[in-house]
Amino acid sequence: PRCPHYRACSPYQCIDYPLQVEIKTAQLREMLSHHLKYPADDLSVVPSDQVWSYRNKARLHLLRKGDAVTWSYHEPGTAAAYVPVDSCHLLSDRMNALFSALLGVLRDLKIGWITEATVRESLSAGRLLLLLAGSPPRDVSALRAALEERSAALGLSGAAVAGSGRRLSLFGADSLTEEIGGLSYSYGPSSFFQVNVPALALVLRDLKVVPKGAEPLLTASEVRARYSLMAILRGNIAVDEVAISS
């Protein structure tokens, strides 16, 4: 495994990626055929071209031991224990750099009220969004100035704090935009959005729909479809959006 904390971020790291694909394909076939009674013998899975640095969201807990502070993931299976994290190979260099810089700011300013940080990334724009969790004091001007000063170098579009029943904008934007398959998606730091952006769009090329014994209903050089895997696993075989190029 590339990450020493791999059990917390991705236990599959101890298995070569081609074998991961085989295992996950078998699991998906079992879920569809056994639990949903949907024929899946011919199911094929397209491997991702991007095995590392693909996640566009990370939430890390701030772990404090005396004067030392570090980021951490929750220990698997519990919300009360943590695994220290220096950097994570499932995140981009840009995201890891922001977490590292933020830790330096918290140390320099001796900020003790922040408990967690969530970072979102737009892969198409190369921009980041930061949401801090904790109970902020009335005066956060030093934190605001430190983050805004570093924002250009870090690719940080905006930052906010959530806690004590309120949300406080520190500076900049409160959302990101992702461009996928000719479509634009806008989302905030707390919004659900597919974390493996490269695998979000399903692309079918040279598609032809031909009913048995009839003329083709549709021919297209490329079809991009957006779907929900969770909806499929609940038995709802549906496609949310389709873009066709002929």
Short mmCIF file of C-alpha atoms in Angstrom, two decimals:
data_model
loop_
_atom_site.label_atom_id
_atom_site.label_comp_id
_atom_site.label_asym_id
_atom_site.label_seq_id
_atom_site.Cartn_x
_atom_site.Cartn_y
_atom_site.Cartn_z
CA PRO A 1 0.00 0.00 0.00
CA ARG A 2 1.18 3.52 -0.80
CA CYS A 3 -0.62 5.07 2.18
CA PRO A 4 0.43 3.94 5.67
CA HIS A 5 -3.16 4.69 6.75
CA TYR A 6 -4.63 2.66 3.85
CA ARG A 7 -7.12 0.80 6.07
CA ALA A 8 -8.82 4.15 6.72
CA CYS A 9 -8.79 5.61 3.19
CA SER A 10 -8.73 2.59 0.86
CA PRO A 11 -8.19 -0.99 2.11
CA TYR A 12 -8.03 -2.16 -1.51
CA GLN A 13 -4.56 -0.57 -1.83
CA CYS A 14 -3.01 -3.89 -0.78
CA ILE A 15 -4.37 -5.49 -3.99
CA ASP A 16 -3.16 -4.82 -7.54
CA TYR A 17 -5.66 -2.69 -9.45
CA PRO A 18 -6.58 -5.32 -12.12
CA LEU A 19 -7.49 -7.74 -9.32
CA GLN A 20 -9.46 -4.98 -7.59
CA VAL A 21 -11.52 -4.58 -10.76
CA GLU A 22 -12.20 -8.35 -10.88
CA ILE A 23 -13.28 -8.44 -7.23
CA LYS A 24 -15.52 -5.37 -7.49
CA THR A 25 -17.07 -6.63 -10.74
CA ALA A 26 -17.94 -9.93 -9.03
CA GLN A 27 -19.43 -8.04 -6.07
CA LEU A 28 -21.54 -5.87 -8.37
CA ARG A 29 -22.77 -8.92 -10.31
CA GLU A 30 -23.80 -10.55 -7.04
CA MET A 31 -25.67 -7.46 -5.83
CA LEU A 32 -27.54 -7.08 -9.11
CA SER A 33 -28.35 -10.74 -9.75
CA HIS A 34 -28.84 -12.11 -6.22
CA HIS A 35 -30.36 -9.16 -4.40
CA LEU A 36 -32.17 -7.36 -7.24
CA LYS A 37 -32.81 -10.37 -9.52
CA TYR A 38 -31.35 -8.39 -12.42
CA PRO A 39 -29.42 -10.50 -14.98
CA ALA A 40 -25.78 -9.47 -14.74
CA ASP A 41 -23.79 -12.34 -16.24
CA ASP A 42 -22.71 -10.16 -19.16
CA LEU A 43 -21.88 -7.17 -16.97
CA SER A 44 -18.57 -5.59 -17.89
CA VAL A 45 -16.71 -2.88 -15.97
CA VAL A 46 -14.56 -0.19 -17.56
CA PRO A 47 -11.44 0.36 -15.39
CA SER A 48 -10.59 3.92 -14.44
CA ASP A 49 -7.63 5.51 -16.20
CA GLN A 50 -6.85 7.35 -12.95
CA VAL A 51 -6.06 4.98 -10.09
CA TRP A 52 -4.52 7.59 -7.77
CA SER A 53 -5.35 11.23 -6.93
CA TYR A 54 -8.95 10.87 -8.11
CA ARG A 55 -11.00 11.91 -5.08
CA ASN A 56 -12.43 15.41 -5.22
CA LYS A 57 -13.44 15.60 -1.55
CA ALA A 58 -11.68 14.89 1.73
CA ARG A 59 -12.66 15.54 5.34
CA LEU A 60 -9.90 15.25 7.92
CA HIS A 61 -10.10 15.50 11.69
CA LEU A 62 -7.60 17.62 13.58
CA LEU A 63 -5.80 15.43 16.11
CA ARG A 64 -4.17 17.16 19.07
CA LYS A 65 -1.62 15.65 21.47
CA GLY A 66 -0.18 18.32 23.72
CA ASP A 67 1.23 21.04 21.50
CA ALA A 68 1.41 18.72 18.48
CA VAL A 69 -1.36 18.83 15.86
CA THR A 70 -1.83 16.63 12.82
CA TRP A 71 -4.57 15.61 10.41
CA SER A 72 -6.24 12.23 10.77
CA TYR A 73 -8.88 9.89 9.36
CA HIS A 74 -11.36 8.07 11.56
CA GLU A 75 -10.18 4.59 12.50
CA PRO A 76 -12.31 2.09 10.50
CA GLY A 77 -15.41 1.04 12.41
CA THR A 78 -15.31 3.76 15.06
CA ALA A 79 -15.84 7.49 15.41
CA ALA A 80 -13.78 7.69 18.61
CA ALA A 81 -10.31 6.70 17.33
CA TYR A 82 -8.14 8.26 14.65
CA VAL A 83 -5.28 7.43 12.26
CA PRO A 84 -2.70 10.21 11.66
CA VAL A 85 -2.37 11.39 8.05
CA ASP A 86 0.57 13.32 6.59
CA SER A 87 -0.70 13.09 3.00
CA CYS A 88 -3.00 10.77 1.07
CA HIS A 89 -2.35 9.30 -2.38
CA LEU A 90 -6.09 9.28 -3.18
CA LEU A 91 -6.01 13.09 -3.10
CA SER A 92 -4.34 15.38 -5.61
CA ASP A 93 -1.09 17.18 -4.88
CA ARG A 94 -3.13 20.40 -4.74
CA MET A 95 -5.42 19.06 -1.99
CA ASN A 96 -2.52 17.65 0.02
CA ALA A 97 -0.70 20.98 -0.27
CA LEU A 98 -3.73 22.85 1.10
CA PHE A 99 -4.06 20.52 4.10
CA SER A 100 -0.33 20.94 4.79
CA ALA A 101 -0.46 24.75 4.48
CA LEU A 102 -3.58 24.93 6.66
CA LEU A 103 -1.85 22.93 9.39
CA GLY A 104 1.01 25.45 9.32
CA VAL A 105 -1.44 28.35 9.65
CA LEU A 106 -3.18 26.74 12.62
CA ARG A 107 0.14 26.15 14.34
CA ASP A 108 1.46 29.66 13.66
CA LEU A 109 -1.73 31.36 14.85
CA LYS A 110 -2.20 28.89 17.72
CA ILE A 111 -5.80 28.25 16.72
CA GLY A 112 -7.41 25.63 18.94
CA TRP A 113 -11.10 25.78 18.08
CA ILE A 114 -11.00 24.05 14.67
CA THR A 115 -11.88 20.33 14.80
CA GLU A 116 -12.19 19.31 11.14
CA ALA A 117 -11.54 20.54 7.61
CA THR A 118 -13.33 19.57 4.40
CA VAL A 119 -11.65 20.30 1.06
CA ARG A 120 -13.40 20.04 -2.32
CA GLU A 121 -11.65 20.23 -5.69
CA SER A 122 -12.85 21.03 -9.19
CA LEU A 123 -10.65 18.92 -11.47
CA SER A 124 -11.64 20.83 -14.59
CA ALA A 125 -10.98 24.27 -13.04
CA GLY A 126 -8.11 23.25 -10.80
CA ARG A 127 -9.65 25.15 -7.87
CA LEU A 128 -10.30 24.28 -4.22
CA LEU A 129 -12.97 25.09 -1.63
CA LEU A 130 -12.39 24.88 2.12
CA LEU A 131 -14.92 24.36 4.93
CA LEU A 132 -13.67 24.41 8.53
CA ALA A 133 -15.64 22.95 11.44
CA GLY A 134 -15.55 24.26 15.01
CA SER A 135 -16.84 26.99 17.27
CA PRO A 136 -15.24 30.19 15.99
CA PRO A 137 -14.63 33.24 18.18
CA ARG A 138 -16.00 36.63 17.19
CA ASP A 139 -12.71 37.72 15.67
CA VAL A 140 -11.40 35.46 12.88
CA SER A 141 -9.59 38.22 11.02
CA ALA A 142 -6.13 36.67 11.48
CA LEU A 143 -7.28 33.34 10.02
CA ARG A 144 -9.10 35.11 7.20
CA ALA A 145 -6.03 37.16 6.29
CA ALA A 146 -3.69 34.14 6.41
CA LEU A 147 -5.88 32.03 4.13
CA GLU A 148 -6.59 34.85 1.68
CA GLU A 149 -2.89 35.66 1.47
CA ARG A 150 -2.11 32.07 0.46
CA SER A 151 -5.17 31.53 -1.74
CA ALA A 152 -3.55 32.31 -5.10
CA ALA A 153 -0.59 29.97 -4.54
CA LEU A 154 -2.86 27.18 -3.26
CA GLY A 155 -5.63 27.53 -5.85
CA LEU A 156 -8.14 28.26 -3.09
CA SER A 157 -11.33 29.90 -4.37
CA GLY A 158 -13.05 30.37 -1.03
CA ALA A 159 -13.21 29.36 2.62
CA ALA A 160 -15.90 29.24 5.30
CA VAL A 161 -16.47 28.07 8.88
CA ALA A 162 -19.44 26.01 10.09
CA GLY A 163 -20.20 25.55 13.77
CA SER A 164 -22.29 26.64 16.73
CA GLY A 165 -25.39 26.66 14.53
CA ARG A 166 -24.04 29.21 12.08
CA ARG A 167 -21.95 29.45 8.96
CA LEU A 168 -19.40 32.19 8.47
CA SER A 169 -17.77 33.03 5.14
CA LEU A 170 -14.10 33.83 5.49
CA PHE A 171 -13.53 34.96 1.91
CA GLY A 172 -14.21 34.20 -1.74
CA ALA A 173 -16.62 31.83 -3.46
CA ASP A 174 -19.01 29.44 -1.74
CA SER A 175 -19.22 26.93 -4.62
CA LEU A 176 -17.17 25.22 -7.34
CA THR A 177 -18.04 24.33 -10.92
CA GLU A 178 -17.09 21.05 -12.59
CA GLU A 179 -17.23 20.61 -16.36
CA ILE A 180 -17.97 17.02 -17.42
CA GLY A 181 -18.98 15.86 -20.87
CA GLY A 182 -20.03 19.35 -21.95
CA LEU A 183 -22.20 19.83 -18.86
CA SER A 184 -21.55 22.18 -15.90
CA TYR A 185 -22.18 21.15 -12.30
CA SER A 186 -22.10 23.66 -9.45
CA TYR A 187 -21.75 22.43 -5.86
CA GLY A 188 -20.80 23.68 -2.41
CA PRO A 189 -18.43 22.27 0.21
CA SER A 190 -21.15 20.20 1.92
CA SER A 191 -23.02 19.09 -1.23
CA PHE A 192 -23.00 15.48 -2.35
CA PHE A 193 -21.08 15.12 -5.58
CA GLN A 194 -19.49 12.05 -7.15
CA VAL A 195 -16.03 11.77 -5.59
CA ASN A 196 -14.50 9.94 -8.56
CA VAL A 197 -15.07 12.63 -11.17
CA PRO A 198 -13.20 10.85 -14.01
CA ALA A 199 -15.68 7.96 -13.70
CA LEU A 200 -18.80 10.13 -13.47
CA ALA A 201 -19.61 10.26 -17.16
CA LEU A 202 -20.37 7.04 -18.99
CA VAL A 203 -19.31 7.34 -22.63
CA LEU A 204 -20.67 5.02 -25.32
CA ARG A 205 -19.17 5.30 -28.81
CA ASP A 206 -20.65 4.15 -32.13
CA LEU A 207 -23.95 3.30 -30.48
CA LYS A 208 -26.74 1.74 -32.51
CA VAL A 209 -30.17 0.84 -31.12
CA VAL A 210 -31.87 -1.78 -33.31
CA PRO A 211 -35.10 -3.56 -32.26
CA LYS A 212 -35.20 -7.18 -33.34
CA GLY A 213 -36.30 -7.44 -36.96
CA ALA A 214 -36.69 -3.67 -37.40
CA GLU A 215 -34.82 -0.65 -38.68
CA PRO A 216 -32.39 1.13 -36.34
CA LEU A 217 -34.10 3.55 -33.96
CA LEU A 218 -30.93 5.45 -33.17
CA THR A 219 -27.35 5.71 -34.37
CA ALA A 220 -24.85 8.00 -32.70
CA SER A 221 -21.10 8.43 -32.78
CA GLU A 222 -21.00 9.21 -29.05
CA VAL A 223 -23.44 9.12 -26.13
CA ARG A 224 -22.63 10.45 -22.66
CA ALA A 225 -24.90 9.36 -19.84
CA ARG A 226 -25.04 10.42 -16.19
CA TYR A 227 -26.38 7.76 -13.86
CA SER A 228 -26.64 6.97 -10.14
CA LEU A 229 -25.06 3.72 -9.01
CA MET A 230 -26.87 3.94 -5.67
CA ALA A 231 -30.22 4.21 -7.48
CA ILE A 232 -29.31 1.14 -9.55
CA LEU A 233 -28.45 -0.80 -6.39
CA ARG A 234 -31.88 0.13 -4.99
CA GLY A 235 -33.52 -1.38 -8.08
CA ASN A 236 -34.12 1.82 -10.03
CA ILE A 237 -32.43 1.38 -13.42
CA ALA A 238 -32.45 4.98 -14.58
CA VAL A 239 -30.28 7.45 -16.47
CA ASP A 240 -30.54 11.06 -15.34
CA GLU A 241 -29.06 12.84 -18.37
CA VAL A 242 -28.03 11.86 -21.89
CA ALA A 243 -25.99 13.92 -24.36
CA ILE A 244 -25.89 12.59 -27.95
CA SER A 245 -23.40 13.47 -30.70
CA SER A 246 -24.19 12.21 -34.19
#
